[in-house]
Amino acid sequence: MLDHLLSPEVSAPIFGRDDGAPAGWAVSRGPVGYAEAVAAMEARAAAIADGTASELIWLLEHPPLYTAGVSAKASDLIEPERFPVFESGRGGQYTYHGPGQRVAYVMLDLTHRKRDVRAFVAALEAWVIGALGAFNVEGEVREGRVGVWVERKGPGWAREDKIAAIGVKLRRWVSFHGISLNVEPDLSHFDGIVPCGVTEHGVTSLVDLGLPVTMDEADAALKRSFEKVFGAVAETAAPI
């Protein structure tokens, strides 16, 4: 599935809308509180399901915080007092959000795309991998590990680090939550949790890989890649 989505021979968006309508594309320039963002996202997802609002991709940054997905284990929260901790309805385990990390909340109506959860997750992975490719970073997925990974090698060593997390939820076939891409976060902030329950691998970012990528540049790459996988977008105002 993922190889097909990333094939250069594919010209039409694999996960595009049946009517070709563009999704809204909104960027918040200042930090957005987590509880406020989730409330706005859930309200928008409900309106999409009711047919009273259009689809929306919402890019933002959060203040430093941890979120617990539906599969989170209490033992994976190593430093519970370090940052605020929020229960989240998304899939997955513990993750970190904070400045320098681009969070993209994805509110898409799969009724007008494909009612296929596995294909949707594969499309999200292809979106992130395509964006990383703009910076000559080879993002990869691994069986049994959610997210997008980067293989790193040096003299006598090799490891895989996570550069992007994926955690979504569907309600009435409308998605919410989404992806987070590490552009230039403080990677030490991940030390307060076991990220996504994975202990044997690390975390990286574009800047950590030696690429001085700005948030605006990351946004532009995400937008181009999104259009290839999901179809057209139209810039709009953020929900809050």
PDB file of C-alpha atoms in Angstrom:
ATOM      1  CA  MET A   1       0.000   0.000   0.000  1.00  0.00           C
ATOM      2  CA  LEU A   2       2.661   2.536   1.056  1.00  0.00           C
ATOM      3  CA  ASP A   3       4.951   1.744  -1.878  1.00  0.00           C
ATOM      4  CA  HIS A   4       2.048   2.379  -4.233  1.00  0.00           C
ATOM      5  CA  LEU A   5       1.230   5.678  -2.585  1.00  0.00           C
ATOM      6  CA  LEU A   6       4.833   6.822  -2.994  1.00  0.00           C
ATOM      7  CA  SER A   7       5.244   5.598  -6.559  1.00  0.00           C
ATOM      8  CA  PRO A   8       6.407   8.383  -8.905  1.00  0.00           C
ATOM      9  CA  GLU A   9       4.113   6.960 -11.601  1.00  0.00           C
ATOM     10  CA  VAL A  10       1.032   7.817  -9.537  1.00  0.00           C
ATOM     11  CA  SER A  11      -0.273  11.227 -10.603  1.00  0.00           C
ATOM     12  CA  ALA A  12      -3.772  11.399  -9.110  1.00  0.00           C
ATOM     13  CA  PRO A  13      -4.091  11.659  -5.314  1.00  0.00           C
ATOM     14  CA  ILE A  14      -4.607   8.160  -3.927  1.00  0.00           C
ATOM     15  CA  PHE A  15      -6.695   9.387  -1.002  1.00  0.00           C
ATOM     16  CA  GLY A  16      -8.409  12.302  -2.735  1.00  0.00           C
ATOM     17  CA  ARG A  17     -12.053  13.280  -2.334  1.00  0.00           C
ATOM     18  CA  ASP A  18     -14.608  11.813  -4.694  1.00  0.00           C
ATOM     19  CA  ASP A  19     -15.793  15.323  -5.595  1.00  0.00           C
ATOM     20  CA  GLY A  20     -12.338  16.928  -5.734  1.00  0.00           C
ATOM     21  CA  ALA A  21     -13.267  19.591  -3.163  1.00  0.00           C
ATOM     22  CA  PRO A  22     -10.204  21.122  -1.480  1.00  0.00           C
ATOM     23  CA  ALA A  23      -9.534  20.688   2.222  1.00  0.00           C
ATOM     24  CA  GLY A  24      -8.948  23.804   4.274  1.00  0.00           C
ATOM     25  CA  TRP A  25      -5.323  24.485   5.224  1.00  0.00           C
ATOM     26  CA  ALA A  26      -4.858  26.610   8.359  1.00  0.00           C
ATOM     27  CA  VAL A  27      -1.693  27.578  10.239  1.00  0.00           C
ATOM     28  CA  SER A  28      -1.645  29.002  13.773  1.00  0.00           C
ATOM     29  CA  ARG A  29       1.392  31.211  14.304  1.00  0.00           C
ATOM     30  CA  GLY A  30       1.397  31.298  18.116  1.00  0.00           C
ATOM     31  CA  PRO A  31       1.322  28.422  20.626  1.00  0.00           C
ATOM     32  CA  VAL A  32      -2.116  26.869  21.086  1.00  0.00           C
ATOM     33  CA  GLY A  33      -3.220  25.253  24.349  1.00  0.00           C
ATOM     34  CA  TYR A  34      -3.931  21.544  24.071  1.00  0.00           C
ATOM     35  CA  ALA A  35      -7.391  21.484  25.674  1.00  0.00           C
ATOM     36  CA  GLU A  36      -8.545  24.431  23.568  1.00  0.00           C
ATOM     37  CA  ALA A  37      -7.204  22.836  20.393  1.00  0.00           C
ATOM     38  CA  VAL A  38      -8.899  19.503  21.067  1.00  0.00           C
ATOM     39  CA  ALA A  39     -12.215  21.210  21.778  1.00  0.00           C
ATOM     40  CA  ALA A  40     -12.018  23.193  18.533  1.00  0.00           C
ATOM     41  CA  MET A  41     -10.910  20.112  16.584  1.00  0.00           C
ATOM     42  CA  GLU A  42     -13.731  17.923  17.901  1.00  0.00           C
ATOM     43  CA  ALA A  43     -16.291  20.637  17.187  1.00  0.00           C
ATOM     44  CA  ARG A  44     -15.022  20.984  13.625  1.00  0.00           C
ATOM     45  CA  ALA A  45     -15.005  17.204  13.098  1.00  0.00           C
ATOM     46  CA  ALA A  46     -18.615  17.004  14.288  1.00  0.00           C
ATOM     47  CA  ALA A  47     -19.608  19.820  11.911  1.00  0.00           C
ATOM     48  CA  ILE A  48     -17.875  18.032   9.029  1.00  0.00           C
ATOM     49  CA  ALA A  49     -19.828  14.873   9.807  1.00  0.00           C
ATOM     50  CA  ASP A  50     -23.047  16.918   9.890  1.00  0.00           C
ATOM     51  CA  GLY A  51     -22.220  18.431   6.512  1.00  0.00           C
ATOM     52  CA  THR A  52     -22.049  21.983   7.872  1.00  0.00           C
ATOM     53  CA  ALA A  53     -18.263  22.498   7.615  1.00  0.00           C
ATOM     54  CA  SER A  54     -15.517  21.637   5.174  1.00  0.00           C
ATOM     55  CA  GLU A  55     -12.509  19.418   5.819  1.00  0.00           C
ATOM     56  CA  LEU A  56      -9.555  21.020   7.564  1.00  0.00           C
ATOM     57  CA  ILE A  57      -5.836  20.473   8.093  1.00  0.00           C
ATOM     58  CA  TRP A  58      -4.744  22.582  11.058  1.00  0.00           C
ATOM     59  CA  LEU A  59      -1.022  23.169  11.646  1.00  0.00           C
ATOM     60  CA  LEU A  60       0.101  24.445  15.038  1.00  0.00           C
ATOM     61  CA  GLU A  61       2.561  24.227  17.900  1.00  0.00           C
ATOM     62  CA  HIS A  62       1.700  23.415  21.513  1.00  0.00           C
ATOM     63  CA  PRO A  63       3.402  24.508  24.731  1.00  0.00           C
ATOM     64  CA  PRO A  64       5.441  21.647  26.244  1.00  0.00           C
ATOM     65  CA  LEU A  65       3.126  18.812  27.312  1.00  0.00           C
ATOM     66  CA  TYR A  66       2.592  15.070  27.275  1.00  0.00           C
ATOM     67  CA  THR A  67      -0.467  13.288  25.942  1.00  0.00           C
ATOM     68  CA  ALA A  68      -1.637   9.758  26.672  1.00  0.00           C
ATOM     69  CA  GLY A  69      -3.303   7.825  23.871  1.00  0.00           C
ATOM     70  CA  VAL A  70      -5.834   5.080  24.457  1.00  0.00           C
ATOM     71  CA  SER A  71      -3.077   2.429  24.741  1.00  0.00           C
ATOM     72  CA  ALA A  72      -0.850   4.393  27.147  1.00  0.00           C
ATOM     73  CA  LYS A  73       0.743   2.525  30.067  1.00  0.00           C
ATOM     74  CA  ALA A  74       1.145   4.384  33.353  1.00  0.00           C
ATOM     75  CA  SER A  75       4.704   3.072  33.716  1.00  0.00           C
ATOM     76  CA  ASP A  76       5.698   4.888  30.505  1.00  0.00           C
ATOM     77  CA  LEU A  77       5.156   8.280  32.154  1.00  0.00           C
ATOM     78  CA  ILE A  78       8.597   8.648  33.729  1.00  0.00           C
ATOM     79  CA  GLU A  79       8.387  12.264  34.942  1.00  0.00           C
ATOM     80  CA  PRO A  80       4.702  13.058  35.570  1.00  0.00           C
ATOM     81  CA  GLU A  81       5.493  16.437  37.151  1.00  0.00           C
ATOM     82  CA  ARG A  82       7.701  17.718  34.333  1.00  0.00           C
ATOM     83  CA  PHE A  83       4.971  18.985  32.000  1.00  0.00           C
ATOM     84  CA  PRO A  84       1.159  18.944  31.988  1.00  0.00           C
ATOM     85  CA  VAL A  85      -0.266  15.555  31.041  1.00  0.00           C
ATOM     86  CA  PHE A  86      -3.464  15.223  29.020  1.00  0.00           C
ATOM     87  CA  GLU A  87      -5.599  12.166  28.355  1.00  0.00           C
ATOM     88  CA  SER A  88      -6.198  11.904  24.626  1.00  0.00           C
ATOM     89  CA  GLY A  89      -8.744   9.931  22.638  1.00  0.00           C
ATOM     90  CA  ARG A  90      -6.309   9.261  19.806  1.00  0.00           C
ATOM     91  CA  GLY A  91      -4.720   5.918  19.133  1.00  0.00           C
ATOM     92  CA  GLY A  92      -1.267   5.151  20.484  1.00  0.00           C
ATOM     93  CA  GLN A  93       0.562   5.654  23.755  1.00  0.00           C
ATOM     94  CA  TYR A  94       2.450   8.575  25.338  1.00  0.00           C
ATOM     95  CA  THR A  95       3.883  11.314  23.184  1.00  0.00           C
ATOM     96  CA  TYR A  96       5.339  14.782  23.631  1.00  0.00           C
ATOM     97  CA  HIS A  97       4.259  18.016  21.998  1.00  0.00           C
ATOM     98  CA  GLY A  98       6.086  21.315  22.258  1.00  0.00           C
ATOM     99  CA  PRO A  99       7.716  24.262  20.513  1.00  0.00           C
ATOM    100  CA  GLY A 100       9.664  23.346  17.392  1.00  0.00           C
ATOM    101  CA  GLN A 101       7.380  20.425  16.629  1.00  0.00           C
ATOM    102  CA  ARG A 102       4.809  20.823  13.869  1.00  0.00           C
ATOM    103  CA  VAL A 103       1.515  19.273  14.859  1.00  0.00           C
ATOM    104  CA  ALA A 104      -0.996  18.779  12.052  1.00  0.00           C
ATOM    105  CA  TYR A 105      -4.560  17.984  13.077  1.00  0.00           C
ATOM    106  CA  VAL A 106      -6.262  16.164  10.236  1.00  0.00           C
ATOM    107  CA  MET A 107     -10.035  16.497   9.922  1.00  0.00           C
ATOM    108  CA  LEU A 108     -10.999  14.569   6.798  1.00  0.00           C
ATOM    109  CA  ASP A 109     -14.300  12.962   5.817  1.00  0.00           C
ATOM    110  CA  LEU A 110     -13.499   9.405   4.803  1.00  0.00           C
ATOM    111  CA  THR A 111     -17.046   8.987   3.527  1.00  0.00           C
ATOM    112  CA  HIS A 112     -15.933  11.159   0.579  1.00  0.00           C
ATOM    113  CA  ARG A 113     -12.535   9.462   0.318  1.00  0.00           C
ATOM    114  CA  LYS A 114     -12.165   5.810   1.375  1.00  0.00           C
ATOM    115  CA  ARG A 115     -13.746   4.082   4.334  1.00  0.00           C
ATOM    116  CA  ASP A 116     -10.537   2.176   4.928  1.00  0.00           C
ATOM    117  CA  VAL A 117      -8.677   2.899   8.160  1.00  0.00           C
ATOM    118  CA  ARG A 118      -5.501   1.022   7.209  1.00  0.00           C
ATOM    119  CA  ALA A 119      -5.321   2.794   3.862  1.00  0.00           C
ATOM    120  CA  PHE A 120      -5.849   6.123   5.638  1.00  0.00           C
ATOM    121  CA  VAL A 121      -2.972   5.509   8.056  1.00  0.00           C
ATOM    122  CA  ALA A 122      -0.771   4.444   5.134  1.00  0.00           C
ATOM    123  CA  ALA A 123      -1.693   7.692   3.373  1.00  0.00           C
ATOM    124  CA  LEU A 124      -0.689   9.694   6.454  1.00  0.00           C
ATOM    125  CA  GLU A 125       2.651   7.883   6.503  1.00  0.00           C
ATOM    126  CA  ALA A 126       3.141   8.580   2.798  1.00  0.00           C
ATOM    127  CA  TRP A 127       2.348  12.253   3.400  1.00  0.00           C
ATOM    128  CA  VAL A 128       5.058  12.583   6.057  1.00  0.00           C
ATOM    129  CA  ILE A 129       7.591  10.548   4.076  1.00  0.00           C
ATOM    130  CA  GLY A 130       6.978  12.711   1.016  1.00  0.00           C
ATOM    131  CA  ALA A 131       7.547  15.878   3.049  1.00  0.00           C
ATOM    132  CA  LEU A 132      10.798  14.517   4.479  1.00  0.00           C
ATOM    133  CA  GLY A 133      11.933  13.695   0.970  1.00  0.00           C
ATOM    134  CA  ALA A 134      11.942  17.405   0.173  1.00  0.00           C
ATOM    135  CA  PHE A 135      14.954  17.652   2.509  1.00  0.00           C
ATOM    136  CA  ASN A 136      16.589  14.454   1.205  1.00  0.00           C
ATOM    137  CA  VAL A 137      15.607  12.606   4.375  1.00  0.00           C
ATOM    138  CA  GLU A 138      14.535   9.001   3.825  1.00  0.00           C
ATOM    139  CA  GLY A 139      11.639   8.376   6.169  1.00  0.00           C
ATOM    140  CA  GLU A 140      10.549   4.787   6.653  1.00  0.00           C
ATOM    141  CA  VAL A 141       7.835   2.800   8.399  1.00  0.00           C
ATOM    142  CA  ARG A 142       8.403  -0.338  10.437  1.00  0.00           C
ATOM    143  CA  GLU A 143       6.080  -3.272  11.047  1.00  0.00           C
ATOM    144  CA  GLY A 144       4.719  -3.092  14.576  1.00  0.00           C
ATOM    145  CA  ARG A 145       5.956   0.475  15.149  1.00  0.00           C
ATOM    146  CA  VAL A 146       3.687   3.424  14.494  1.00  0.00           C
ATOM    147  CA  GLY A 147       5.138   6.601  13.007  1.00  0.00           C
ATOM    148  CA  VAL A 148       7.949   7.479  10.632  1.00  0.00           C
ATOM    149  CA  TRP A 149      11.542   6.499  11.309  1.00  0.00           C
ATOM    150  CA  VAL A 150      15.008   7.502  10.107  1.00  0.00           C
ATOM    151  CA  GLU A 151      17.911   5.071   9.948  1.00  0.00           C
ATOM    152  CA  ARG A 152      21.168   6.598  11.168  1.00  0.00           C
ATOM    153  CA  LYS A 153      24.646   5.176  10.764  1.00  0.00           C
ATOM    154  CA  GLY A 154      28.171   6.056  11.784  1.00  0.00           C
ATOM    155  CA  PRO A 155      31.535   4.326  12.185  1.00  0.00           C
ATOM    156  CA  GLY A 156      30.720   1.178  14.117  1.00  0.00           C
ATOM    157  CA  TRP A 157      27.135   2.087  15.003  1.00  0.00           C
ATOM    158  CA  ALA A 158      23.631   2.191  13.557  1.00  0.00           C
ATOM    159  CA  ARG A 159      20.229   3.019  14.998  1.00  0.00           C
ATOM    160  CA  GLU A 160      16.723   4.055  14.080  1.00  0.00           C
ATOM    161  CA  ASP A 161      15.176   7.241  15.454  1.00  0.00           C
ATOM    162  CA  LYS A 162      11.592   8.399  15.271  1.00  0.00           C
ATOM    163  CA  ILE A 163      11.057  11.712  13.504  1.00  0.00           C
ATOM    164  CA  ALA A 164       7.262  11.814  13.252  1.00  0.00           C
ATOM    165  CA  ALA A 165       4.380  10.387  15.277  1.00  0.00           C
ATOM    166  CA  ILE A 166       0.947   9.421  13.994  1.00  0.00           C
ATOM    167  CA  GLY A 167      -2.156   9.075  16.159  1.00  0.00           C
ATOM    168  CA  VAL A 168      -5.682   9.417  14.819  1.00  0.00           C
ATOM    169  CA  LYS A 169      -9.267   8.744  15.763  1.00  0.00           C
ATOM    170  CA  LEU A 170     -12.384   8.388  13.633  1.00  0.00           C
ATOM    171  CA  ARG A 171     -15.897   9.348  14.607  1.00  0.00           C
ATOM    172  CA  ARG A 172     -18.704   8.966  12.048  1.00  0.00           C
ATOM    173  CA  TRP A 173     -15.918   8.385   9.512  1.00  0.00           C
ATOM    174  CA  VAL A 174     -14.409  11.827  10.133  1.00  0.00           C
ATOM    175  CA  SER A 175     -10.798  11.829  11.347  1.00  0.00           C
ATOM    176  CA  PHE A 176      -9.256  13.982  14.017  1.00  0.00           C
ATOM    177  CA  HIS A 177      -5.916  14.234  15.824  1.00  0.00           C
ATOM    178  CA  GLY A 178      -3.194  13.505  13.241  1.00  0.00           C
ATOM    179  CA  ILE A 179       0.580  13.731  12.946  1.00  0.00           C
ATOM    180  CA  SER A 180       3.497  15.510  14.590  1.00  0.00           C
ATOM    181  CA  LEU A 181       6.795  16.179  12.825  1.00  0.00           C
ATOM    182  CA  ASN A 182       9.937  17.030  14.786  1.00  0.00           C
ATOM    183  CA  VAL A 183      11.434  20.094  13.132  1.00  0.00           C
ATOM    184  CA  GLU A 184      13.473  21.606  15.982  1.00  0.00           C
ATOM    185  CA  PRO A 185      12.001  20.614  19.370  1.00  0.00           C
ATOM    186  CA  ASP A 186      14.064  20.210  22.538  1.00  0.00           C
ATOM    187  CA  LEU A 187      14.649  16.470  22.256  1.00  0.00           C
ATOM    188  CA  SER A 188      15.492  16.202  25.960  1.00  0.00           C
ATOM    189  CA  HIS A 189      11.791  16.814  26.645  1.00  0.00           C
ATOM    190  CA  PHE A 190      11.064  13.315  25.357  1.00  0.00           C
ATOM    191  CA  ASP A 191      13.055  11.919  28.307  1.00  0.00           C
ATOM    192  CA  GLY A 192      10.043  12.296  30.605  1.00  0.00           C
ATOM    193  CA  ILE A 193       8.152   9.525  28.795  1.00  0.00           C
ATOM    194  CA  VAL A 194       8.725   6.323  26.893  1.00  0.00           C
ATOM    195  CA  PRO A 195       7.711   7.746  23.501  1.00  0.00           C
ATOM    196  CA  CYS A 196       4.971   5.582  22.002  1.00  0.00           C
ATOM    197  CA  GLY A 197       6.034   2.755  24.309  1.00  0.00           C
ATOM    198  CA  VAL A 198       9.274   2.125  22.395  1.00  0.00           C
ATOM    199  CA  THR A 199      12.390   1.832  24.573  1.00  0.00           C
ATOM    200  CA  GLU A 200      14.956   0.435  22.147  1.00  0.00           C
ATOM    201  CA  HIS A 201      14.946   3.354  19.691  1.00  0.00           C
ATOM    202  CA  GLY A 202      15.489   7.101  19.954  1.00  0.00           C
ATOM    203  CA  VAL A 203      13.944  10.334  18.737  1.00  0.00           C
ATOM    204  CA  THR A 204      15.341  12.800  16.218  1.00  0.00           C
ATOM    205  CA  SER A 205      14.394  15.959  14.336  1.00  0.00           C
ATOM    206  CA  LEU A 206      15.279  17.645  11.080  1.00  0.00           C
ATOM    207  CA  VAL A 207      17.671  20.002  12.850  1.00  0.00           C
ATOM    208  CA  ASP A 208      19.156  17.128  14.864  1.00  0.00           C
ATOM    209  CA  LEU A 209      19.932  15.477  11.523  1.00  0.00           C
ATOM    210  CA  GLY A 210      21.979  18.548  10.594  1.00  0.00           C
ATOM    211  CA  LEU A 211      19.331  20.232   8.458  1.00  0.00           C
ATOM    212  CA  PRO A 212      18.619  23.882   9.383  1.00  0.00           C
ATOM    213  CA  VAL A 213      14.973  23.652   8.337  1.00  0.00           C
ATOM    214  CA  THR A 214      12.607  26.415   9.440  1.00  0.00           C
ATOM    215  CA  MET A 215       9.002  25.800  10.405  1.00  0.00           C
ATOM    216  CA  ASP A 216       7.836  27.665   7.301  1.00  0.00           C
ATOM    217  CA  GLU A 217       9.963  25.402   5.118  1.00  0.00           C
ATOM    218  CA  ALA A 218       8.572  22.324   6.834  1.00  0.00           C
ATOM    219  CA  ASP A 219       5.043  23.636   6.330  1.00  0.00           C
ATOM    220  CA  ALA A 220       5.657  24.176   2.631  1.00  0.00           C
ATOM    221  CA  ALA A 221       6.971  20.623   2.252  1.00  0.00           C
ATOM    222  CA  LEU A 222       3.996  19.228   4.169  1.00  0.00           C
ATOM    223  CA  LYS A 223       1.593  21.157   1.967  1.00  0.00           C
ATOM    224  CA  ARG A 224       3.144  19.940  -1.293  1.00  0.00           C
ATOM    225  CA  SER A 225       3.211  16.353  -0.107  1.00  0.00           C
ATOM    226  CA  PHE A 226      -0.355  16.522   1.204  1.00  0.00           C
ATOM    227  CA  GLU A 227      -1.637  17.651  -2.168  1.00  0.00           C
ATOM    228  CA  LYS A 228       0.062  14.694  -3.850  1.00  0.00           C
ATOM    229  CA  VAL A 229      -1.504  12.170  -1.471  1.00  0.00           C
ATOM    230  CA  PHE A 230      -4.840  13.715  -0.442  1.00  0.00           C
ATOM    231  CA  GLY A 231      -5.587  16.349  -3.067  1.00  0.00           C
ATOM    232  CA  ALA A 232      -6.026  20.097  -3.242  1.00  0.00           C
ATOM    233  CA  VAL A 233      -6.081  22.477  -0.293  1.00  0.00           C
ATOM    234  CA  ALA A 234      -7.321  26.028   0.164  1.00  0.00           C
ATOM    235  CA  GLU A 235      -5.797  28.322   2.763  1.00  0.00           C
ATOM    236  CA  THR A 236      -8.216  29.340   5.483  1.00  0.00           C
ATOM    237  CA  ALA A 237      -8.302  30.757   9.006  1.00  0.00           C
ATOM    238  CA  ALA A 238      -7.454  28.591  12.009  1.00  0.00           C
ATOM    239  CA  PRO A 239     -10.430  27.566  14.179  1.00  0.00           C
ATOM    240  CA  ILE A 240      -9.127  29.548  17.180  1.00  0.00           C
TER     241      ILE A 240
END
